[in-house]
Amino acid sequence: DLCVTYTPSSKNKIKLLLILISVNLLGKSKESIILQFNSKANTTKILEYCSKYETEFKLKKDTLLALIAVESSFKNVDNKNSLGYVQMQMPTLLDLNKIYKVNKVTTKQQFKNSMESQIYYAALNLRYLIGKTGSDRGAFLAYNAGLYAYKKGRYVPAYYTKMIKYRTMFNNAK
């Protein structure tokens, strides 16, 4: 008999591997995985902007890809309060403009119409939240719940799990 003891991280890796195999994504390219989410996605631009802001904000491209996958499945969504591929709310965007003295985008329509701006502001926000929370985990949970809610313990732990699952999936892609 074979007896194996898993640490939580290796157990999660095993689960992810089984998920990848079950949805036939193991060994595929980042482009093909994006297209599994949304067959009409502009993979060239998504990967270009994620690469560009990976360097500028010292974030892994796979983190940005995971964020877009989790938030919108690579669709430019316009919900009542949240916008675009990164599902950002306008008050968050305007706060980032004030904090960092940037004004790439100032209106809902400008944001909705610019994939590059959406990825830029998502990367800027993640970098800001990593600084405020001290960790990727905190940043991901605060991105989803809001920084104030995160600090009060009002967040969804499953969001972090999903982010890690997708980031690992993209990291393992060609």
XYZ file of N, CA and C in Angstrom:
522
model
N 0.835 -1.193 0.000
C 0.000 0.000 0.000
C 0.867 1.238 0.000
N 0.421 2.232 -0.726
C 1.131 3.505 -0.783
C 0.407 4.493 0.110
N 1.123 5.086 1.026
C 0.541 6.075 1.933
C 1.253 7.398 1.703
N 0.495 8.423 1.352
C 1.077 9.732 1.076
C 0.426 10.766 1.979
N 1.230 11.609 2.580
C 0.714 12.701 3.391
C 0.838 13.984 2.580
N -0.256 14.698 2.451
C -0.258 15.946 1.684
C -0.245 17.140 2.615
N 0.542 18.134 2.253
C 0.423 19.418 2.924
C -0.704 20.147 2.215
N -1.303 21.158 2.854
C -2.388 21.866 2.167
C -2.003 22.369 0.786
N -0.767 22.852 0.633
C -0.389 23.391 -0.669
C -0.273 22.275 -1.715
N 0.287 21.143 -1.353
C 0.391 20.067 -2.342
C -0.981 19.468 -2.635
N -1.848 19.439 -1.626
C -3.209 18.947 -1.837
C -3.925 19.842 -2.846
N -3.753 21.150 -2.701
C -4.364 22.079 -3.654
C -3.772 21.902 -5.050
N -2.475 21.616 -5.128
C -1.855 21.381 -6.432
C -2.439 20.139 -7.083
N -2.664 19.110 -6.300
C -3.275 17.882 -6.823
C -4.687 18.179 -7.325
N -5.463 18.924 -6.524
C -6.823 19.288 -6.943
C -6.785 20.066 -8.253
N -5.862 21.027 -8.349
C -5.761 21.828 -9.560
C -5.400 20.949 -10.749
N -4.443 20.054 -10.567
C -4.046 19.162 -11.644
C -5.246 18.346 -12.128
N -6.046 17.840 -11.204
C -7.236 17.076 -11.577
C -8.239 17.950 -12.312
N -8.385 19.191 -11.872
C -9.288 20.122 -12.554
C -8.784 20.392 -13.971
N -7.480 20.656 -14.105
C -6.914 20.933 -15.427
C -7.109 19.751 -16.372
N -6.882 18.565 -15.854
C -7.062 17.373 -16.683
C -8.532 17.215 -17.059
N -9.422 17.444 -16.093
C -10.845 17.241 -16.351
C -11.410 18.230 -17.354
N -10.864 19.425 -17.419
C -11.366 20.393 -18.404
C -10.434 20.496 -19.608
N -9.479 19.562 -19.678
C -8.595 19.456 -20.828
C -7.783 20.733 -21.077
N -7.231 21.328 -20.011
C -6.423 22.533 -20.172
C -4.941 22.285 -19.910
N -4.599 21.117 -19.427
C -3.220 20.803 -19.100
C -2.355 20.863 -20.362
N -1.268 21.613 -20.307
C -0.344 21.711 -21.428
C -0.778 22.660 -22.527
N -1.865 23.348 -22.339
C -2.345 24.286 -23.360
C -1.671 25.640 -23.192
N -1.817 26.465 -24.196
C -1.248 27.812 -24.149
C -2.168 28.737 -23.360
N -1.611 29.855 -22.919
C -2.418 30.865 -22.230
C -3.555 31.336 -23.141
N -3.242 31.498 -24.422
C -4.258 31.939 -25.390
C -5.429 30.964 -25.451
N -5.121 29.672 -25.530
C -6.209 28.696 -25.644
C -7.033 28.620 -24.357
N -6.398 28.837 -23.213
C -7.155 28.851 -21.959
C -8.094 30.052 -21.929
N -7.599 31.223 -22.337
C -8.455 32.417 -22.387
C -9.655 32.147 -23.290
N -9.407 31.527 -24.431
C -10.489 31.246 -25.377
C -11.477 30.222 -24.837
N -11.042 29.377 -23.896
C -11.980 28.458 -23.236
C -13.006 29.244 -22.420
N -12.560 30.361 -21.837
C -13.468 31.224 -21.073
C -14.378 32.013 -22.006
N -13.781 32.586 -23.068
C -14.531 33.450 -23.977
C -13.936 33.297 -25.373
N -14.651 32.627 -26.241
C -14.141 32.333 -27.580
C -13.926 33.587 -28.429
N -14.486 34.722 -27.999
C -14.338 35.969 -28.762
C -13.298 36.911 -28.157
N -12.598 36.458 -27.127
C -11.633 37.320 -26.438
C -10.469 37.689 -27.357
N -9.989 38.916 -27.213
C -8.824 39.384 -27.955
C -7.574 38.981 -27.162
N -7.141 37.754 -27.360
C -6.040 37.209 -26.560
C -4.742 37.991 -26.757
N -4.503 38.475 -27.964
C -3.268 39.222 -28.235
C -3.183 40.458 -27.366
N -4.249 41.236 -27.314
C -4.256 42.474 -26.520
C -4.232 42.167 -25.021
N -4.996 41.187 -24.589
C -5.024 40.839 -23.169
C -3.616 40.470 -22.704
N -2.952 39.596 -23.450
C -1.604 39.165 -23.064
C -0.598 40.309 -23.167
N -0.753 41.150 -24.176
C 0.135 42.312 -24.339
C 0.033 43.247 -23.135
N -1.178 43.597 -22.739
C -1.359 44.534 -21.625
C -0.962 43.911 -20.286
N -1.261 42.635 -20.105
C -0.853 41.971 -18.859
C 0.668 41.921 -18.756
N 1.339 41.685 -19.878
C 2.809 41.679 -19.879
C 3.356 43.071 -19.593
N 2.759 44.064 -20.205
C 3.209 45.451 -20.016
C 3.123 45.862 -18.545
N 2.011 45.562 -17.909
C 1.811 46.010 -16.530
C 2.416 45.054 -15.505
N 2.765 43.851 -15.937
C 3.535 42.941 -15.082
C 4.843 43.617 -14.683
N 5.504 44.206 -15.633
C 6.779 44.878 -15.396
C 6.591 46.154 -14.593
N 5.675 46.994 -15.027
C 5.479 48.300 -14.389
C 5.075 48.175 -12.917
N 4.227 47.211 -12.601
C 3.704 47.103 -11.235
C 4.282 45.921 -10.450
N 5.274 45.249 -11.044
C 5.926 44.118 -10.385
C 4.905 43.071 -9.915
N 4.032 42.731 -10.847
C 3.029 41.685 -10.627
C 3.238 40.622 -11.697
N 2.951 39.405 -11.374
C 3.043 38.345 -12.382
C 1.884 38.484 -13.368
N 2.213 38.312 -14.650
C 1.179 38.343 -15.687
C 0.070 37.355 -15.355
N 0.456 36.202 -14.800
C -0.524 35.166 -14.464
C -1.502 35.636 -13.390
N -1.056 36.540 -12.522
C -1.957 37.112 -11.507
C -3.010 37.976 -12.181
N -2.597 38.790 -13.131
C -3.554 39.643 -13.849
C -4.517 38.794 -14.687
N -3.995 37.763 -15.326
C -4.867 36.864 -16.098
C -5.877 36.176 -15.189
N -5.424 35.743 -14.022
C -6.332 35.096 -13.062
C -7.417 36.068 -12.617
N -7.031 37.313 -12.349
C -8.000 38.318 -11.921
C -9.091 38.509 -12.979
N -8.681 38.611 -14.225
C -9.656 38.805 -15.312
C -10.543 37.566 -15.452
N -9.948 36.389 -15.327
C -10.734 35.148 -15.412
C -11.779 35.087 -14.305
N -11.355 35.391 -13.085
C -12.257 35.322 -11.932
C -13.343 36.399 -12.026
N -12.945 37.597 -12.359
C -13.890 38.719 -12.339
C -14.890 38.705 -13.496
N -14.455 38.291 -14.688
C -15.356 38.460 -15.841
C -15.308 37.342 -16.869
N -14.510 36.312 -16.653
C -14.334 35.261 -17.659
C -13.903 35.836 -19.011
N -13.078 36.881 -18.945
C -12.530 37.550 -20.129
C -13.608 38.196 -20.995
N -14.637 38.714 -20.339
C -15.698 39.439 -21.044
C -15.732 40.871 -20.516
N -15.992 41.818 -21.397
C -16.066 43.226 -21.023
C -17.467 43.508 -20.479
N -17.656 43.161 -19.215
C -18.959 43.166 -18.564
C -19.291 44.554 -18.015
N -20.554 44.929 -18.115
C -21.023 46.185 -17.528
C -22.161 45.846 -16.572
N -21.808 45.603 -15.318
C -22.820 45.371 -14.294
C -23.257 46.718 -13.737
N -24.227 46.700 -12.881
C -24.747 47.940 -12.313
C -23.642 48.765 -11.650
N -22.793 48.114 -10.845
C -21.766 48.841 -10.093
C -20.345 48.612 -10.568
N -20.089 47.509 -11.231
C -18.730 47.142 -11.617
C -18.602 47.069 -13.127
N -17.389 47.383 -13.602
C -17.194 47.512 -15.041
C -16.047 46.686 -15.582
N -16.230 46.242 -16.805
C -15.145 45.735 -17.608
C -14.645 44.349 -17.269
N -13.495 44.058 -17.854
C -12.843 42.773 -17.660
C -12.440 42.569 -16.211
N -12.176 43.661 -15.511
C -11.639 43.590 -14.149
C -12.675 43.938 -13.088
N -13.913 44.209 -13.515
C -15.037 44.496 -12.616
C -14.688 45.526 -11.536
N -14.168 46.649 -11.986
C -13.805 47.712 -11.058
C -14.973 48.690 -10.929
N -15.128 49.223 -9.739
C -16.148 50.228 -9.500
C -15.545 51.619 -9.721
N -16.355 52.528 -10.215
C -15.863 53.880 -10.502
C -15.279 54.581 -9.275
N -15.865 54.467 -8.085
C -15.234 55.123 -6.927
C -13.805 54.628 -6.675
N -13.560 53.351 -6.923
C -12.209 52.805 -6.761
C -11.267 53.442 -7.766
N -11.701 53.514 -9.008
C -10.892 54.121 -10.061
C -10.577 55.580 -9.728
N -11.588 56.324 -9.309
C -11.386 57.739 -8.989
C -10.477 57.909 -7.775
N -10.583 57.007 -6.785
C -9.669 57.040 -5.635
C -8.232 56.798 -6.086
N -8.038 55.838 -6.990
C -6.685 55.570 -7.501
C -6.139 56.773 -8.252
N -7.017 57.451 -9.012
C -6.587 58.677 -9.696
C -6.064 59.708 -8.698
N -6.770 59.873 -7.585
C -6.357 60.850 -6.562
C -5.075 60.429 -5.859
N -5.019 59.174 -5.442
C -3.870 58.672 -4.689
C -2.586 58.771 -5.512
N -2.660 58.354 -6.777
C -1.465 58.280 -7.621
C -1.341 59.431 -8.612
N -2.272 60.362 -8.554
C -2.254 61.518 -9.455
C -2.142 61.091 -10.926
N -2.991 60.141 -11.283
C -3.112 59.717 -12.679
C -4.528 60.011 -13.129
N -4.684 60.243 -14.387
C -6.015 60.488 -14.932
C -6.143 59.871 -16.318
N -5.685 58.631 -16.437
C -5.819 57.935 -17.718
C -7.285 57.877 -18.126
N -8.138 57.673 -17.128
C -9.571 57.533 -17.349
C -10.298 58.289 -16.246
N -11.338 59.010 -16.628
C -12.109 59.738 -15.617
C -13.606 59.462 -15.703
N -14.044 58.768 -16.758
C -15.477 58.479 -16.904
C -15.711 56.980 -17.086
N -16.924 56.573 -16.783
C -17.338 55.185 -16.922
C -17.165 54.718 -18.373
N -17.561 55.555 -19.311
C -17.488 55.174 -20.729
C -16.043 55.015 -21.196
N -15.153 55.901 -20.770
C -13.734 55.776 -21.129
C -13.179 54.448 -20.603
N -13.524 54.138 -19.363
C -13.035 52.905 -18.749
C -13.575 51.688 -19.492
N -14.848 51.666 -19.743
C -15.502 50.536 -20.422
C -14.906 50.305 -21.809
N -14.526 51.379 -22.491
C -14.044 51.288 -23.865
C -12.545 51.009 -23.989
N -11.823 50.935 -22.894
C -10.376 50.763 -22.976
C -9.893 49.553 -22.168
N -9.649 48.465 -22.878
C -9.120 47.263 -22.228
C -7.790 47.582 -21.541
N -6.955 48.355 -22.198
C -5.658 48.681 -21.610
C -5.818 49.422 -20.292
N -6.712 50.399 -20.253
C -6.939 51.146 -19.012
C -7.489 50.237 -17.914
N -8.352 49.324 -18.278
C -8.907 48.399 -17.283
C -7.804 47.561 -16.642
N -6.915 47.038 -17.463
C -5.827 46.204 -16.937
C -4.832 47.069 -16.161
N -4.586 48.279 -16.636
C -3.705 49.207 -15.918
C -4.237 49.488 -14.509
N -5.513 49.855 -14.414
C -6.098 50.191 -13.108
C -6.203 48.963 -12.197
N -6.443 47.791 -12.769
C -6.474 46.570 -11.952
C -5.089 46.306 -11.364
N -4.056 46.460 -12.187
C -2.683 46.254 -11.715
C -2.317 47.310 -10.665
N -2.677 48.549 -10.919
C -2.415 49.631 -9.967
C -3.124 49.349 -8.640
N -4.366 48.919 -8.718
C -5.137 48.618 -7.511
C -4.538 47.432 -6.747
N -4.152 46.381 -7.450
C -3.533 45.236 -6.776
C -2.233 45.642 -6.078
N -1.419 46.437 -6.757
C -0.164 46.890 -6.154
C -0.469 47.719 -4.903
N -1.452 48.595 -4.990
C -1.864 49.412 -3.843
C -2.339 48.520 -2.685
N -3.172 47.536 -3.008
C -3.730 46.657 -1.975
C -2.666 45.743 -1.361
N -1.697 45.326 -2.151
C -0.591 44.543 -1.583
C 0.149 45.398 -0.558
N 0.349 46.666 -0.885
C 0.994 47.583 0.055
C 0.189 47.786 1.326
N -1.112 47.867 1.186
C -1.984 48.099 2.345
C -2.202 46.854 3.208
N -2.236 45.689 2.575
C -2.531 44.461 3.323
C -1.284 43.644 3.637
N -0.216 43.864 2.891
C 1.033 43.155 3.133
C 1.139 41.783 2.501
N 0.154 41.386 1.690
C 0.218 40.059 1.077
C -0.671 39.970 -0.161
N -0.351 38.989 -1.006
C -1.217 38.707 -2.151
C -2.603 38.297 -1.665
N -2.643 37.447 -0.641
C -3.933 36.976 -0.113
C -4.799 38.159 0.291
N -4.230 39.060 1.078
C -4.976 40.231 1.516
C -5.408 41.099 0.349
N -4.510 41.273 -0.613
C -4.828 42.102 -1.787
C -5.973 41.506 -2.596
N -5.932 40.186 -2.811
C -7.000 39.541 -3.584
C -8.349 39.675 -2.863
N -8.342 39.407 -1.568
C -9.592 39.484 -0.802
C -10.109 40.915 -0.733
N -9.206 41.886 -0.582
C -9.608 43.297 -0.552
C -10.068 43.767 -1.924
N -9.482 43.239 -2.998
C -9.924 43.595 -4.349
C -11.394 43.225 -4.509
N -11.740 42.067 -4.000
C -13.100 41.571 -4.135
C -14.079 42.255 -3.178
N -13.695 42.387 -1.928
C -14.626 42.882 -0.900
C -14.518 44.383 -0.648
N -13.387 44.969 -1.000
C -13.091 46.341 -0.627
C -12.140 46.331 0.568
N -11.263 47.302 0.611
C -10.243 47.335 1.665
C -10.859 47.453 3.054
N -11.852 48.305 3.192
C -12.490 48.497 4.498
C -13.136 47.187 4.977
N -13.887 46.548 4.097
C -14.545 45.278 4.458
C -13.502 44.212 4.789
N -12.445 44.170 4.013
C -11.384 43.191 4.279
C -10.806 43.395 5.681
N -10.504 44.648 6.019
C -9.922 44.942 7.338
C -10.882 44.600 8.477
N -12.167 44.632 8.212
C -13.175 44.279 9.216
C -13.473 42.772 9.224
N -12.798 42.022 8.354
C -13.007 40.576 8.307
C -14.206 40.152 7.492
N -14.744 41.061 6.698
C -15.913 40.756 5.859
C -15.463 40.537 4.415
N -15.087 39.321 4.131
C -14.625 38.950 2.797
C -14.983 37.495 2.532
N -14.797 37.078 1.289
C -15.150 35.717 0.873
C -13.857 34.920 0.674
N -13.517 34.025 1.605
C -12.268 33.250 1.483
C -12.162 32.468 0.167
N -13.279 32.017 -0.357
C -13.260 31.239 -1.605
C -12.723 32.057 -2.782
N -12.825 33.377 -2.700
C -12.293 34.229 -3.769
C -10.784 34.034 -3.883
N -10.103 33.999 -2.754
C -8.656 33.786 -2.742
C -8.315 32.423 -3.340
N -9.043 31.402 -2.951
C -8.812 30.055 -3.469
C -8.956 30.029 -4.981
N -9.981 30.691 -5.481
C -10.216 30.736 -6.927
C -9.095 31.491 -7.640
N -8.644 32.596 -7.063
C -7.534 33.355 -7.651
C -6.279 32.492 -7.747
N -5.977 31.777 -6.690
C -4.782 30.924 -6.684
C -4.924 29.800 -7.702
N -6.106 29.224 -7.785
C -6.354 28.148 -8.750
C -6.098 28.640 -10.175
N -6.663 29.799 -10.508
C -6.495 30.316 -11.868
C -5.077 30.826 -12.115
N -4.460 31.442 -11.125
C -3.088 31.907 -11.312
C -2.166 30.709 -11.570
N -2.361 29.639 -10.840
C -1.561 28.426 -11.033
C -1.834 27.827 -12.410
N -3.084 27.832 -12.827
C -3.447 27.306 -14.138
C -2.705 28.086 -15.232
N -2.703 29.410 -15.165
C -2.004 30.208 -16.173
C -0.493 30.054 -16.056
N -0.005 29.944 -14.834
C 1.431 29.749 -14.622
C 1.910 28.438 -15.248
N 1.071 27.419 -15.224
C 1.433 26.118 -15.766
C 1.203 26.002 -17.274
N 0.571 27.015 -17.859
C 0.309 26.998 -19.304
C 1.585 27.358 -20.074
N 1.583 27.007 -21.320
C 2.733 27.312 -22.190
C 2.794 28.787 -22.508
